[in-house]
Amino acid sequence: MVTRREMLKQIGVMIGVAAGLPTSAQAQARAQGLSSVGDALISLTLVEAVTLRAMIARIIPADENGPGAMEARADRFIDRALGGALKNQRAAYAAGLSAVDVYSQSSKGSVFAKLPAADQDAVLAEIAANRATGFSGGAGQFFNLVRTHTIQGTFSDPFYGGNENFIGWNLIGYPGSRIAVSSNLQRMDVKPEPSGKSAYDYNMFAKGEL
């Protein structure tokens, strides 16, 4: 498991490269689409959501560097994606989250969300190393699935439900989407100010699948 600092560096490089690619977006969709459902669960049950939130809070935790995946609402990103672009992963989440609680109960005496942080980390380490039992397809496979989606939810465009208040982008110094870059923004000695904009705030783009 890489450190939080190493993860942020890797993600910063990936987003820097992706920034030059065409982005699928639409301002009206962002304003009227996901905001209309607020924080209501779309795909996950309440029990599943509680377990998932506890997991993502340990995968990218809040620390001295700033807020983490839970504050960025990666859980909301995952919940919404499981009803759309990631709907084929819904069954895997149902089985995997249940297995996390069963394994936590048997190994630590409580469901995952109620364990102290140190015990949660120990359980996740067992799952990531594929040593935890009760997982269809292997514990490591499920951990990698959740970890991947946690990263996506923390650092993707806010339109998709995560990266709340641009927390993820601010963590890695990504200034946000722009359709024009002034000469001042190209200076190497000045940190560019955040745009505070999603790609979906520009009418020139067509929205992607939620």
mmCIF file with all atom_site columns, N, CA, C and O in Angstrom, residues 27-67:
data_model
loop_
_atom_site.group_PDB
_atom_site.id
_atom_site.type_symbol
_atom_site.label_atom_id
_atom_site.label_alt_id
_atom_site.label_comp_id
_atom_site.label_asym_id
_atom_site.label_entity_id
_atom_site.label_seq_id
_atom_site.pdbx_PDB_ins_code
_atom_site.Cartn_x
_atom_site.Cartn_y
_atom_site.Cartn_z
_atom_site.occupancy
_atom_site.B_iso_or_equiv
_atom_site.pdbx_formal_charge
_atom_site.auth_seq_id
_atom_site.auth_comp_id
_atom_site.auth_asym_id
_atom_site.auth_atom_id
_atom_site.pdbx_PDB_model_num
ATOM 1   N N  . ALA A 1 27 ? -22.741 22.394 -18.717 1.00 0.00 ? 27 ALA A N  1
ATOM 2   C CA . ALA A 1 27 ? -23.055 23.191 -17.536 1.00 0.00 ? 27 ALA A CA 1
ATOM 3   C C  . ALA A 1 27 ? -24.465 22.937 -17.017 1.00 0.00 ? 27 ALA A C  1
ATOM 4   O O  . ALA A 1 27 ? -24.680 22.773 -15.828 1.00 0.00 ? 27 ALA A O  1
ATOM 5   N N  . GLN A 1 28 ? -25.430 22.898 -17.923 1.00 0.00 ? 28 GLN A N  1
ATOM 6   C CA . GLN A 1 28 ? -26.816 22.729 -17.487 1.00 0.00 ? 28 GLN A CA 1
ATOM 7   C C  . GLN A 1 28 ? -27.021 21.381 -16.822 1.00 0.00 ? 28 GLN A C  1
ATOM 8   O O  . GLN A 1 28 ? -27.755 21.257 -15.846 1.00 0.00 ? 28 GLN A O  1
ATOM 9   N N  . ALA A 1 29 ? -26.360 20.356 -17.346 1.00 0.00 ? 29 ALA A N  1
ATOM 10  C CA . ALA A 1 29 ? -26.489 19.023 -16.757 1.00 0.00 ? 29 ALA A CA 1
ATOM 11  C C  . ALA A 1 29 ? -25.951 19.015 -15.337 1.00 0.00 ? 29 ALA A C  1
ATOM 12  O O  . ALA A 1 29 ? -26.523 18.395 -14.443 1.00 0.00 ? 29 ALA A O  1
ATOM 13  N N  . ARG A 1 30 ? -24.836 19.715 -15.127 1.00 0.00 ? 30 ARG A N  1
ATOM 14  C CA . ARG A 1 30 ? -24.263 19.756 -13.778 1.00 0.00 ? 30 ARG A CA 1
ATOM 15  C C  . ARG A 1 30 ? -25.196 20.473 -12.820 1.00 0.00 ? 30 ARG A C  1
ATOM 16  O O  . ARG A 1 30 ? -25.373 20.069 -11.675 1.00 0.00 ? 30 ARG A O  1
ATOM 17  N N  . ALA A 1 31 ? -25.799 21.557 -13.287 1.00 0.00 ? 31 ALA A N  1
ATOM 18  C CA . ALA A 1 31 ? -26.664 22.345 -12.419 1.00 0.00 ? 31 ALA A CA 1
ATOM 19  C C  . ALA A 1 31 ? -27.959 21.618 -12.086 1.00 0.00 ? 31 ALA A C  1
ATOM 20  O O  . ALA A 1 31 ? -28.464 21.696 -10.979 1.00 0.00 ? 31 ALA A O  1
ATOM 21  N N  . GLN A 1 32 ? -28.505 20.882 -13.064 1.00 0.00 ? 32 GLN A N  1
ATOM 22  C CA . GLN A 1 32 ? -29.812 20.271 -12.898 1.00 0.00 ? 32 GLN A CA 1
ATOM 23  C C  . GLN A 1 32 ? -29.767 18.771 -12.647 1.00 0.00 ? 32 GLN A C  1
ATOM 24  O O  . GLN A 1 32 ? -30.756 18.191 -12.213 1.00 0.00 ? 32 GLN A O  1
ATOM 25  N N  . GLY A 1 33 ? -28.617 18.151 -12.932 1.00 0.00 ? 33 GLY A N  1
ATOM 26  C CA . GLY A 1 33 ? -28.531 16.698 -12.828 1.00 0.00 ? 33 GLY A CA 1
ATOM 27  C C  . GLY A 1 33 ? -28.269 16.199 -11.432 1.00 0.00 ? 33 GLY A C  1
ATOM 28  O O  . GLY A 1 33 ? -29.199 15.934 -10.657 1.00 0.00 ? 33 GLY A O  1
ATOM 29  N N  . LEU A 1 34 ? -26.989 16.086 -11.049 1.00 0.00 ? 34 LEU A N  1
ATOM 30  C CA . LEU A 1 34 ? -26.654 15.485 -9.774  1.00 0.00 ? 34 LEU A CA 1
ATOM 31  C C  . LEU A 1 34 ? -27.128 16.305 -8.593  1.00 0.00 ? 34 LEU A C  1
ATOM 32  O O  . LEU A 1 34 ? -27.452 15.764 -7.539  1.00 0.00 ? 34 LEU A O  1
ATOM 33  N N  . SER A 1 35 ? -27.181 17.626 -8.732  1.00 0.00 ? 35 SER A N  1
ATOM 34  C CA . SER A 1 35 ? -27.613 18.447 -7.611  1.00 0.00 ? 35 SER A CA 1
ATOM 35  C C  . SER A 1 35 ? -29.062 18.172 -7.225  1.00 0.00 ? 35 SER A C  1
ATOM 36  O O  . SER A 1 35 ? -29.468 18.392 -6.094  1.00 0.00 ? 35 SER A O  1
ATOM 37  N N  . SER A 1 36 ? -29.847 17.662 -8.169  1.00 0.00 ? 36 SER A N  1
ATOM 38  C CA . SER A 1 36 ? -31.259 17.419 -7.901  1.00 0.00 ? 36 SER A CA 1
ATOM 39  C C  . SER A 1 36 ? -31.474 16.247 -6.951  1.00 0.00 ? 36 SER A C  1
ATOM 40  O O  . SER A 1 36 ? -32.513 16.151 -6.304  1.00 0.00 ? 36 SER A O  1
ATOM 41  N N  . VAL A 1 37 ? -30.493 15.361 -6.852  1.00 0.00 ? 37 VAL A N  1
ATOM 42  C CA . VAL A 1 37 ? -30.646 14.229 -5.951  1.00 0.00 ? 37 VAL A CA 1
ATOM 43  C C  . VAL A 1 37 ? -29.898 14.430 -4.646  1.00 0.00 ? 37 VAL A C  1
ATOM 44  O O  . VAL A 1 37 ? -30.016 13.636 -3.722  1.00 0.00 ? 37 VAL A O  1
ATOM 45  N N  . GLY A 1 38 ? -29.134 15.524 -4.540  1.00 0.00 ? 38 GLY A N  1
ATOM 46  C CA . GLY A 1 38 ? -28.463 15.842 -3.292  1.00 0.00 ? 38 GLY A CA 1
ATOM 47  C C  . GLY A 1 38 ? -27.598 14.708 -2.779  1.00 0.00 ? 38 GLY A C  1
ATOM 48  O O  . GLY A 1 38 ? -26.831 14.110 -3.519  1.00 0.00 ? 38 GLY A O  1
ATOM 49  N N  . ASP A 1 39 ? -27.740 14.411 -1.500  1.00 0.00 ? 39 ASP A N  1
ATOM 50  C CA . ASP A 1 39 ? -26.937 13.374 -0.866  1.00 0.00 ? 39 ASP A CA 1
ATOM 51  C C  . ASP A 1 39 ? -27.694 12.053 -0.726  1.00 0.00 ? 39 ASP A C  1
ATOM 52  O O  . ASP A 1 39 ? -27.225 11.142 -0.048  1.00 0.00 ? 39 ASP A O  1
ATOM 53  N N  . ALA A 1 40 ? -28.877 11.948 -1.324  1.00 0.00 ? 40 ALA A N  1
ATOM 54  C CA . ALA A 1 40 ? -29.650 10.716 -1.213  1.00 0.00 ? 40 ALA A CA 1
ATOM 55  C C  . ALA A 1 40 ? -28.906 9.555  -1.860  1.00 0.00 ? 40 ALA A C  1
ATOM 56  O O  . ALA A 1 40 ? -28.262 9.713  -2.894  1.00 0.00 ? 40 ALA A O  1
ATOM 57  N N  . LEU A 1 41 ? -28.986 8.385  -1.221  1.00 0.00 ? 41 LEU A N  1
ATOM 58  C CA . LEU A 1 41 ? -28.361 7.191  -1.784  1.00 0.00 ? 41 LEU A CA 1
ATOM 59  C C  . LEU A 1 41 ? -29.116 6.757  -3.037  1.00 0.00 ? 41 LEU A C  1
ATOM 60  O O  . LEU A 1 41 ? -30.339 6.674  -3.051  1.00 0.00 ? 41 LEU A O  1
ATOM 61  N N  . ILE A 1 42 ? -28.351 6.479  -4.079  1.00 0.00 ? 42 ILE A N  1
ATOM 62  C CA . ILE A 1 42 ? -28.927 6.070  -5.354  1.00 0.00 ? 42 ILE A CA 1
ATOM 63  C C  . ILE A 1 42 ? -28.869 4.560  -5.532  1.00 0.00 ? 42 ILE A C  1
ATOM 64  O O  . ILE A 1 42 ? -29.815 3.930  -5.995  1.00 0.00 ? 42 ILE A O  1
ATOM 65  N N  . SER A 1 43 ? -27.753 3.957  -5.157  1.00 0.00 ? 43 SER A N  1
ATOM 66  C CA . SER A 1 43 ? -27.531 2.539  -5.414  1.00 0.00 ? 43 SER A CA 1
ATOM 67  C C  . SER A 1 43 ? -27.306 1.720  -4.147  1.00 0.00 ? 43 SER A C  1
ATOM 68  O O  . SER A 1 43 ? -27.841 0.628  -4.004  1.00 0.00 ? 43 SER A O  1
ATOM 69  N N  . LEU A 1 44 ? -26.503 2.239  -3.242  1.00 0.00 ? 44 LEU A N  1
ATOM 70  C CA . LEU A 1 44 ? -26.130 1.494  -2.040  1.00 0.00 ? 44 LEU A CA 1
ATOM 71  C C  . LEU A 1 44 ? -27.227 1.508  -0.992  1.00 0.00 ? 44 LEU A C  1
ATOM 72  O O  . LEU A 1 44 ? -28.004 2.464  -0.904  1.00 0.00 ? 44 LEU A O  1
ATOM 73  N N  . THR A 1 45 ? -27.270 0.458  -0.185  1.00 0.00 ? 45 THR A N  1
ATOM 74  C CA . THR A 1 45 ? -28.136 0.479  0.991   1.00 0.00 ? 45 THR A CA 1
ATOM 75  C C  . THR A 1 45 ? -27.433 1.285  2.076   1.00 0.00 ? 45 THR A C  1
ATOM 76  O O  . THR A 1 45 ? -26.228 1.575  1.982   1.00 0.00 ? 45 THR A O  1
ATOM 77  N N  . LEU A 1 46 ? -28.137 1.650  3.118   1.00 0.00 ? 46 LEU A N  1
ATOM 78  C CA . LEU A 1 46 ? -27.545 2.432  4.202   1.00 0.00 ? 46 LEU A CA 1
ATOM 79  C C  . LEU A 1 46 ? -26.407 1.665  4.863   1.00 0.00 ? 46 LEU A C  1
ATOM 80  O O  . LEU A 1 46 ? -25.345 2.230  5.155   1.00 0.00 ? 46 LEU A O  1
ATOM 81  N N  . VAL A 1 47 ? -26.599 0.373  5.090   1.00 0.00 ? 47 VAL A N  1
ATOM 82  C CA . VAL A 1 47 ? -25.560 -0.452 5.716   1.00 0.00 ? 47 VAL A CA 1
ATOM 83  C C  . VAL A 1 47 ? -24.321 -0.493 4.828   1.00 0.00 ? 47 VAL A C  1
ATOM 84  O O  . VAL A 1 47 ? -23.183 -0.360 5.308   1.00 0.00 ? 47 VAL A O  1
ATOM 85  N N  . GLU A 1 48 ? -24.518 -0.681 3.531   1.00 0.00 ? 48 GLU A N  1
ATOM 86  C CA . GLU A 1 48 ? -23.388 -0.717 2.594   1.00 0.00 ? 48 GLU A CA 1
ATOM 87  C C  . GLU A 1 48 ? -22.665 0.623  2.576   1.00 0.00 ? 48 GLU A C  1
ATOM 88  O O  . GLU A 1 48 ? -21.430 0.679  2.557   1.00 0.00 ? 48 GLU A O  1
ATOM 89  N N  . ALA A 1 49 ? -23.439 1.711  2.593   1.00 0.00 ? 49 ALA A N  1
ATOM 90  C CA . ALA A 1 49 ? -22.842 3.037  2.536   1.00 0.00 ? 49 ALA A CA 1
ATOM 91  C C  . ALA A 1 49 ? -21.983 3.318  3.770   1.00 0.00 ? 49 ALA A C  1
ATOM 92  O O  . ALA A 1 49 ? -20.905 3.919  3.659   1.00 0.00 ? 49 ALA A O  1
ATOM 93  N N  . VAL A 1 50 ? -22.441 2.890  4.924   1.00 0.00 ? 50 VAL A N  1
ATOM 94  C CA . VAL A 1 50 ? -21.679 3.102  6.168   1.00 0.00 ? 50 VAL A CA 1
ATOM 95  C C  . VAL A 1 50 ? -20.338 2.376  6.096   1.00 0.00 ? 50 VAL A C  1
ATOM 96  O O  . VAL A 1 50 ? -19.294 2.926  6.465   1.00 0.00 ? 50 VAL A O  1
ATOM 97  N N  . THR A 1 51 ? -20.351 1.140  5.626   1.00 0.00 ? 51 THR A N  1
ATOM 98  C CA . THR A 1 51 ? -19.108 0.370  5.496   1.00 0.00 ? 51 THR A CA 1
ATOM 99  C C  . THR A 1 51 ? -18.187 0.997  4.467   1.00 0.00 ? 51 THR A C  1
ATOM 100 O O  . THR A 1 51 ? -16.976 1.141  4.697   1.00 0.00 ? 51 THR A O  1
ATOM 101 N N  . LEU A 1 52 ? -18.737 1.385  3.325   1.00 0.00 ? 52 LEU A N  1
ATOM 102 C CA . LEU A 1 52 ? -17.926 2.002  2.278   1.00 0.00 ? 52 LEU A CA 1
ATOM 103 C C  . LEU A 1 52 ? -17.288 3.296  2.768   1.00 0.00 ? 52 LEU A C  1
ATOM 104 O O  . LEU A 1 52 ? -16.099 3.550  2.519   1.00 0.00 ? 52 LEU A O  1
ATOM 105 N N  . ARG A 1 53 ? -18.048 4.130  3.462   1.00 0.00 ? 53 ARG A N  1
ATOM 106 C CA . ARG A 1 53 ? -17.513 5.398  3.953   1.00 0.00 ? 53 ARG A CA 1
ATOM 107 C C  . ARG A 1 53 ? -16.353 5.175  4.913   1.00 0.00 ? 53 ARG A C  1
ATOM 108 O O  . ARG A 1 53 ? -15.358 5.912  4.875   1.00 0.00 ? 53 ARG A O  1
ATOM 109 N N  . ALA A 1 54 ? -16.489 4.172  5.756   1.00 0.00 ? 54 ALA A N  1
ATOM 110 C CA . ALA A 1 54 ? -15.394 3.863  6.679   1.00 0.00 ? 54 ALA A CA 1
ATOM 111 C C  . ALA A 1 54 ? -14.154 3.400  5.920   1.00 0.00 ? 54 ALA A C  1
ATOM 112 O O  . ALA A 1 54 ? -13.022 3.724  6.307   1.00 0.00 ? 54 ALA A O  1
ATOM 113 N N  . MET A 1 55 ? -14.359 2.655  4.852   1.00 0.00 ? 55 MET A N  1
ATOM 114 C CA . MET A 1 55 ? -13.225 2.174  4.058   1.00 0.00 ? 55 MET A CA 1
ATOM 115 C C  . MET A 1 55 ? -12.496 3.316  3.360   1.00 0.00 ? 55 MET A C  1
ATOM 116 O O  . MET A 1 55 ? -11.267 3.425  3.436   1.00 0.00 ? 55 MET A O  1
ATOM 117 N N  . ILE A 1 56 ? -13.244 4.166  2.677   1.00 0.00 ? 56 ILE A N  1
ATOM 118 C CA . ILE A 1 56 ? -12.587 5.224  1.915   1.00 0.00 ? 56 ILE A CA 1
ATOM 119 C C  . ILE A 1 56 ? -11.919 6.237  2.831   1.00 0.00 ? 56 ILE A C  1
ATOM 120 O O  . ILE A 1 56 ? -10.929 6.867  2.456   1.00 0.00 ? 56 ILE A O  1
ATOM 121 N N  . ALA A 1 57 ? -12.456 6.376  4.043   1.00 0.00 ? 57 ALA A N  1
ATOM 122 C CA . ALA A 1 57 ? -11.849 7.294  5.008   1.00 0.00 ? 57 ALA A CA 1
ATOM 123 C C  . ALA A 1 57 ? -10.476 6.824  5.457   1.00 0.00 ? 57 ALA A C  1
ATOM 124 O O  . ALA A 1 57 ? -9.653  7.628  5.914   1.00 0.00 ? 57 ALA A O  1
ATOM 125 N N  . ARG A 1 58 ? -10.207 5.519  5.328   1.00 0.00 ? 58 ARG A N  1
ATOM 126 C CA . ARG A 1 58 ? -8.887  4.985  5.676   1.00 0.00 ? 58 ARG A CA 1
ATOM 127 C C  . ARG A 1 58 ? -7.991  4.834  4.441   1.00 0.00 ? 58 ARG A C  1
ATOM 128 O O  . ARG A 1 58 ? -6.772  4.871  4.546   1.00 0.00 ? 58 ARG A O  1
ATOM 129 N N  . ILE A 1 59 ? -8.582  4.688  3.266   1.00 0.00 ? 59 ILE A N  1
ATOM 130 C CA . ILE A 1 59 ? -7.787  4.550  2.036   1.00 0.00 ? 59 ILE A CA 1
ATOM 131 C C  . ILE A 1 59 ? -7.099  5.869  1.709   1.00 0.00 ? 59 ILE A C  1
ATOM 132 O O  . ILE A 1 59 ? -5.903  5.914  1.389   1.00 0.00 ? 59 ILE A O  1
ATOM 133 N N  . ILE A 1 60 ? -7.837  6.978  1.765   1.00 0.00 ? 60 ILE A N  1
ATOM 134 C CA . ILE A 1 60 ? -7.243  8.315  1.647   1.00 0.00 ? 60 ILE A CA 1
ATOM 135 C C  . ILE A 1 60 ? -7.724  9.111  2.853   1.00 0.00 ? 60 ILE A C  1
ATOM 136 O O  . ILE A 1 60 ? -8.749  9.804  2.795   1.00 0.00 ? 60 ILE A O  1
ATOM 137 N N  . PRO A 1 61 ? -7.031  9.017  3.969   1.00 0.00 ? 61 PRO A N  1
ATOM 138 C CA . PRO A 1 61 ? -7.498  9.668  5.201   1.00 0.00 ? 61 PRO A CA 1
ATOM 139 C C  . PRO A 1 61 ? -7.181  11.162 5.228   1.00 0.00 ? 61 PRO A C  1
ATOM 140 O O  . PRO A 1 61 ? -6.249  11.632 4.569   1.00 0.00 ? 61 PRO A O  1
ATOM 141 N N  . ALA A 1 62 ? -7.956  11.898 5.990   1.00 0.00 ? 62 ALA A N  1
ATOM 142 C CA . ALA A 1 62 ? -7.616  13.287 6.275   1.00 0.00 ? 62 ALA A CA 1
ATOM 143 C C  . ALA A 1 62 ? -6.413  13.293 7.204   1.00 0.00 ? 62 ALA A C  1
ATOM 144 O O  . ALA A 1 62 ? -6.320  12.475 8.120   1.00 0.00 ? 62 ALA A O  1
ATOM 145 N N  . ASP A 1 63 ? -5.470  14.183 6.945   1.00 0.00 ? 63 ASP A N  1
ATOM 146 C CA . ASP A 1 63 ? -4.289  14.268 7.795   1.00 0.00 ? 63 ASP A CA 1
ATOM 147 C C  . ASP A 1 63 ? -3.733  15.686 7.752   1.00 0.00 ? 63 ASP A C  1
ATOM 148 O O  . ASP A 1 63 ? -4.437  16.626 7.361   1.00 0.00 ? 63 ASP A O  1
ATOM 149 N N  . GLU A 1 64 ? -2.455  15.856 8.148   1.00 0.00 ? 64 GLU A N  1
ATOM 150 C CA . GLU A 1 64 ? -1.869  17.194 8.199   1.00 0.00 ? 64 GLU A CA 1
ATOM 151 C C  . GLU A 1 64 ? -1.775  17.844 6.822   1.00 0.00 ? 64 GLU A C  1
ATOM 152 O O  . GLU A 1 64 ? -1.604  19.060 6.702   1.00 0.00 ? 64 GLU A O  1
ATOM 153 N N  . ASN A 1 65 ? -1.893  17.061 5.754   1.00 0.00 ? 65 ASN A N  1
ATOM 154 C CA . ASN A 1 65 ? -1.839  17.607 4.396   1.00 0.00 ? 65 ASN A CA 1
ATOM 155 C C  . ASN A 1 65 ? -3.181  18.137 3.925   1.00 0.00 ? 65 ASN A C  1
ATOM 156 O O  . ASN A 1 65 ? -3.260  18.828 2.915   1.00 0.00 ? 65 ASN A O  1
ATOM 157 N N  . GLY A 1 66 ? -4.245  17.790 4.641   1.00 0.00 ? 66 GLY A N  1
ATOM 158 C CA . GLY A 1 66 ? -5.554  18.274 4.248   1.00 0.00 ? 66 GLY A CA 1
ATOM 159 C C  . GLY A 1 66 ? -6.625  17.201 4.364   1.00 0.00 ? 66 GLY A C  1
ATOM 160 O O  . GLY A 1 66 ? -6.390  16.114 4.902   1.00 0.00 ? 66 GLY A O  1
ATOM 161 N N  . PRO A 1 67 ? -7.826  17.481 3.864   1.00 0.00 ? 67 PRO A N  1
ATOM 162 C CA . PRO A 1 67 ? -8.936  16.531 3.928   1.00 0.00 ? 67 PRO A CA 1
ATOM 163 C C  . PRO A 1 67 ? -8.694  15.321 3.039   1.00 0.00 ? 67 PRO A C  1
ATOM 164 O O  . PRO A 1 67 ? -7.812  15.324 2.177   1.00 0.00 ? 67 PRO A O  1
#
